[in-house]
Amino acid sequence: MNFPDQQSQHIIFLLGITRAYPAGTTLHTILNNVSLSVPAGQSCAIVGTSGSGKSTHINIIGLLDKPTSGQVFLAGENMSLVSEDARAKVRNQVIGFVFQGFNLLPRLNVLDNVALPLLYRGFSRTIARQKAQLLLERVGLSERLYHRPADLSGGQRQRVAIARALVGEPELLLADEPTGNLDHDTAEDIVALLLSLNDKFGTTLVIVTHDEKIADRMERCIRVRDGRVAEDRYAPR
């Protein structure tokens, strides 16, 4: 099932999304009938206090979680109607993930950490490593290819995570508090890198953050409160 024609340019389209979890004999609602769309190529922040539902938004968009009700469209496809294998394929080929905790494999060097998603796709090790090296050069880590994550600073680890997220050339990059473990100056560098990649390659960027200064640097800011979209504003031009 595809988007209607008027929505064909939106890489993300959420329709009536509710997410509730059992809490004793009742249900605790995290998201409450949320509908929103994000056009291809946009940079967008989702902001809110702890427990507001912002991370649940990105988990549902990234197909890491399923809504209790409602429909999720990604790149024109209704993900509510596809199999688990199809969802996994979209996660691998359409979406790149950047997490606060980096999620790098400690036993692999930087080059092989970045190459790993391509190996899952069936690329040869040689081709995967070549593509990984190009991405690492773009994020300024050409001299760290054979270091392990433990030998890197927090900012360098996050750059590795960004390279890994981008190595498969995803249409959509999801970043969940990517600067949460970084000092101020390093966080600024990481946000600048993400925005430069968004600008240069047109990759749609959705970043969950509690930092208002980071949110202000995006084209759009969606504020979540009590499981609903409380504000949806665009940066002045």
Short mmCIF file of C-alpha atoms in Angstrom, two decimals:
data_model
loop_
_atom_site.label_atom_id
_atom_site.label_comp_id
_atom_site.label_asym_id
_atom_site.label_seq_id
_atom_site.Cartn_x
_atom_site.Cartn_y
_atom_site.Cartn_z
CA MET A 1 0.00 0.00 0.00
CA ASN A 2 1.44 3.37 -1.00
CA PHE A 3 0.85 6.90 0.17
CA PRO A 4 -1.91 8.87 -1.45
CA ASP A 5 -0.47 11.16 -4.16
CA GLN A 6 -0.50 14.27 -1.96
CA GLN A 7 1.71 12.51 0.61
CA SER A 8 4.22 10.96 -1.79
CA GLN A 9 7.05 13.27 -0.75
CA HIS A 10 6.86 12.32 2.94
CA ILE A 11 9.37 9.68 3.98
CA ILE A 12 7.63 9.39 7.38
CA PHE A 13 3.87 9.40 7.84
CA LEU A 14 2.25 8.43 11.13
CA LEU A 15 -1.51 8.12 11.22
CA GLY A 16 -3.40 7.90 14.52
CA ILE A 17 -0.53 6.28 16.43
CA THR A 18 -1.25 5.12 19.97
CA ARG A 19 1.22 3.15 22.08
CA ALA A 20 0.13 1.76 25.43
CA TYR A 21 1.79 -0.65 27.85
CA PRO A 22 0.19 -2.86 30.51
CA ALA A 23 0.55 -1.38 34.00
CA GLY A 24 -1.05 -3.75 36.47
CA THR A 25 -4.69 -4.04 35.57
CA THR A 26 -4.67 -0.91 33.40
CA LEU A 27 -2.88 0.43 30.32
CA HIS A 28 -0.31 3.20 30.48
CA THR A 29 -0.55 5.30 27.32
CA ILE A 30 2.77 6.66 26.04
CA LEU A 31 1.56 8.01 22.69
CA ASN A 32 -2.03 9.11 22.23
CA ASN A 33 -3.44 9.28 18.68
CA VAL A 34 -0.42 10.98 17.11
CA SER A 35 -0.40 11.89 13.42
CA LEU A 36 2.56 13.60 11.75
CA SER A 37 4.62 13.54 8.58
CA VAL A 38 8.21 14.40 7.68
CA PRO A 39 9.19 15.20 4.09
CA ALA A 40 12.29 13.70 2.53
CA GLY A 41 15.46 15.69 3.18
CA GLN A 42 14.21 17.58 6.23
CA SER A 43 16.12 17.97 9.50
CA CYS A 44 13.72 17.59 12.40
CA ALA A 45 14.04 17.53 16.19
CA ILE A 46 11.64 15.74 18.53
CA VAL A 47 11.89 17.31 21.97
CA GLY A 48 10.24 16.78 25.32
CA THR A 49 10.86 15.99 28.95
CA SER A 50 11.66 12.50 30.21
CA GLY A 51 8.61 10.28 29.84
CA SER A 52 6.92 12.56 27.32
CA GLY A 53 7.00 9.93 24.57
CA LYS A 54 9.77 11.33 22.37
CA SER A 55 11.89 8.16 22.34
CA THR A 56 8.80 6.04 21.71
CA HIS A 57 8.19 8.16 18.61
CA ILE A 58 11.60 7.33 17.20
CA ASN A 59 11.34 3.64 18.16
CA ILE A 60 8.08 3.36 16.23
CA ILE A 61 9.41 5.34 13.25
CA GLY A 62 12.51 3.12 13.26
CA LEU A 63 10.42 -0.07 13.42
CA LEU A 64 12.00 -1.06 16.74
CA ASP A 65 8.55 -0.99 18.34
CA LYS A 66 5.00 -1.42 17.09
CA PRO A 67 2.06 0.87 17.87
CA THR A 68 -0.93 -0.44 19.77
CA SER A 69 -3.06 1.14 17.05
CA GLY A 70 -2.57 3.37 14.03
CA GLN A 71 -0.46 3.07 10.89
CA VAL A 72 3.21 3.74 10.12
CA PHE A 73 4.27 4.57 6.56
CA LEU A 74 7.95 4.70 5.62
CA ALA A 75 9.19 5.64 2.16
CA GLY A 76 5.68 5.12 0.80
CA GLU A 77 5.10 1.68 2.31
CA ASN A 78 2.54 0.83 4.97
CA MET A 79 4.69 -0.95 7.52
CA SER A 80 1.62 -2.08 9.44
CA LEU A 81 0.89 -4.58 6.68
CA VAL A 82 4.31 -6.17 6.12
CA SER A 83 6.03 -9.18 7.65
CA GLU A 84 8.75 -9.11 10.32
CA ASP A 85 11.29 -10.00 7.64
CA ALA A 86 10.19 -7.02 5.56
CA ARG A 87 10.45 -4.73 8.59
CA ALA A 88 13.98 -5.99 9.24
CA LYS A 89 14.90 -5.34 5.61
CA VAL A 90 13.64 -1.74 5.84
CA ARG A 91 15.61 -1.21 9.06
CA ASN A 92 18.75 -2.41 7.29
CA GLN A 93 18.29 -0.66 3.95
CA VAL A 94 16.20 2.47 4.52
CA ILE A 95 17.08 3.57 8.07
CA GLY A 96 20.34 4.45 9.78
CA PHE A 97 20.42 4.56 13.59
CA VAL A 98 22.63 6.62 15.90
CA PHE A 99 22.21 6.02 19.64
CA GLN A 100 23.39 7.81 22.75
CA GLY A 101 25.36 4.75 23.85
CA PHE A 102 27.19 4.32 20.50
CA ASN A 103 26.46 0.52 20.44
CA LEU A 104 29.82 -0.36 18.87
CA LEU A 105 31.19 -3.89 19.08
CA PRO A 106 34.26 -3.74 21.36
CA ARG A 107 36.12 -6.63 19.75
CA LEU A 108 35.95 -5.17 16.24
CA ASN A 109 38.12 -2.32 15.03
CA VAL A 110 36.59 0.89 13.72
CA LEU A 111 36.67 -0.19 10.08
CA ASP A 112 34.91 -3.50 10.72
CA ASN A 113 32.31 -1.88 13.00
CA VAL A 114 31.30 0.40 10.14
CA ALA A 115 31.44 -2.37 7.52
CA LEU A 116 29.19 -4.71 9.51
CA PRO A 117 25.77 -3.56 8.17
CA LEU A 118 26.97 -4.19 4.62
CA LEU A 119 28.12 -7.69 5.51
CA TYR A 120 24.58 -8.36 6.75
CA ARG A 121 23.36 -7.30 3.32
CA GLY A 122 25.62 -9.81 1.60
CA PHE A 123 28.44 -7.53 0.46
CA SER A 124 31.90 -9.08 0.29
CA ARG A 125 34.27 -8.12 3.11
CA THR A 126 36.51 -6.28 0.64
CA ILE A 127 33.71 -4.10 -0.77
CA ALA A 128 32.18 -3.51 2.66
CA ARG A 129 35.53 -2.35 4.03
CA GLN A 130 36.11 -0.05 1.05
CA LYS A 131 32.76 1.64 1.55
CA ALA A 132 33.35 1.85 5.31
CA GLN A 133 36.71 3.52 4.78
CA LEU A 134 35.14 6.19 2.57
CA LEU A 135 32.57 7.00 5.26
CA LEU A 136 35.21 7.14 7.97
CA GLU A 137 37.20 9.58 5.87
CA ARG A 138 34.10 11.78 5.55
CA VAL A 139 33.65 11.92 9.33
CA GLY A 140 37.32 12.68 9.93
CA LEU A 141 38.54 9.31 11.20
CA SER A 142 40.80 8.13 8.40
CA GLU A 143 43.66 7.72 10.89
CA ARG A 144 41.64 5.56 13.30
CA LEU A 145 40.58 2.70 11.02
CA TYR A 146 42.27 -0.06 12.98
CA HIS A 147 41.69 1.25 16.48
CA ARG A 148 39.15 -0.42 18.71
CA PRO A 149 36.31 1.57 20.32
CA ALA A 150 38.01 1.52 23.75
CA ASP A 151 40.92 3.46 22.24
CA LEU A 152 38.71 6.34 21.07
CA SER A 153 37.21 9.38 22.75
CA GLY A 154 33.44 9.69 23.13
CA GLY A 155 33.22 12.06 20.19
CA GLN A 156 35.25 9.72 18.01
CA ARG A 157 33.04 6.78 18.95
CA GLN A 158 29.97 8.77 17.99
CA ARG A 159 31.57 9.61 14.64
CA VAL A 160 32.13 5.89 14.09
CA ALA A 161 28.46 5.28 14.94
CA ILE A 162 27.40 7.94 12.44
CA ALA A 163 29.60 6.41 9.74
CA ARG A 164 28.09 2.99 10.47
CA ALA A 165 24.59 4.44 10.23
CA LEU A 166 25.35 6.03 6.86
CA VAL A 167 27.39 3.28 5.20
CA GLY A 168 24.30 1.70 3.65
CA GLU A 169 23.20 5.05 2.19
CA PRO A 170 19.91 5.19 4.11
CA GLU A 171 17.12 7.56 3.17
CA LEU A 172 16.44 8.25 6.84
CA LEU A 173 18.83 8.85 9.74
CA LEU A 174 17.38 8.51 13.26
CA ALA A 175 19.46 9.83 16.16
CA ASP A 176 18.28 9.23 19.74
CA GLU A 177 20.04 11.66 22.12
CA PRO A 178 23.29 11.32 20.12
CA THR A 179 25.08 13.96 22.20
CA GLY A 180 23.85 12.84 25.61
CA ASN A 181 27.20 11.33 26.65
CA LEU A 182 29.38 14.08 25.18
CA ASP A 183 30.82 17.32 26.48
CA HIS A 184 29.52 20.61 25.09
CA ASP A 185 32.20 21.22 22.44
CA THR A 186 32.13 17.62 21.19
CA ALA A 187 28.33 17.71 21.08
CA GLU A 188 28.50 20.84 18.94
CA ASP A 189 30.85 19.07 16.54
CA ILE A 190 28.56 16.04 16.26
CA VAL A 191 25.46 18.16 15.56
CA ALA A 192 27.38 20.15 12.95
CA LEU A 193 28.46 16.88 11.32
CA LEU A 194 24.91 15.51 11.23
CA LEU A 195 23.59 18.73 9.69
CA SER A 196 26.38 18.85 7.11
CA LEU A 197 25.56 15.29 6.05
CA ASN A 198 21.87 16.17 5.88
CA ASP A 199 22.67 19.19 3.72
CA LYS A 200 25.21 17.50 1.45
CA PHE A 201 23.48 14.18 0.83
CA GLY A 202 19.83 15.06 1.46
CA THR A 203 19.45 12.33 4.07
CA THR A 204 16.37 12.97 6.19
CA LEU A 205 17.48 13.60 9.79
CA VAL A 206 15.25 13.05 12.82
CA ILE A 207 16.94 13.66 16.14
CA VAL A 208 15.47 13.11 19.60
CA THR A 209 16.94 15.54 22.11
CA HIS A 210 16.21 17.34 25.35
CA ASP A 211 18.64 20.11 24.37
CA GLU A 212 16.77 23.17 23.13
CA LYS A 213 19.90 24.60 21.48
CA ILE A 214 20.26 21.49 19.35
CA ALA A 215 16.58 21.55 18.47
CA ASP A 216 16.84 25.18 17.37
CA ARG A 217 19.44 24.23 14.76
CA MET A 218 17.04 21.91 12.93
CA GLU A 219 14.63 23.02 10.21
CA ARG A 220 11.73 21.83 12.32
CA CYS A 221 10.99 21.14 15.97
CA ILE A 222 8.20 18.83 17.17
CA ARG A 223 7.53 19.18 20.88
CA VAL A 224 5.94 16.19 22.61
CA ARG A 225 4.02 16.47 25.87
CA ASP A 226 1.95 13.77 27.59
CA GLY A 227 2.04 11.54 24.53
CA ARG A 228 0.78 14.18 22.12
CA VAL A 229 2.32 16.69 19.73
CA ALA A 230 2.07 19.92 21.70
CA GLU A 231 3.92 22.14 19.21
CA ASP A 232 5.15 21.80 15.63
CA ARG A 233 7.23 24.74 14.42
CA TYR A 234 9.63 25.50 11.64
CA ALA A 235 12.83 27.53 11.90
CA PRO A 236 12.46 31.10 10.61
CA ARG A 237 13.93 31.67 7.18
#
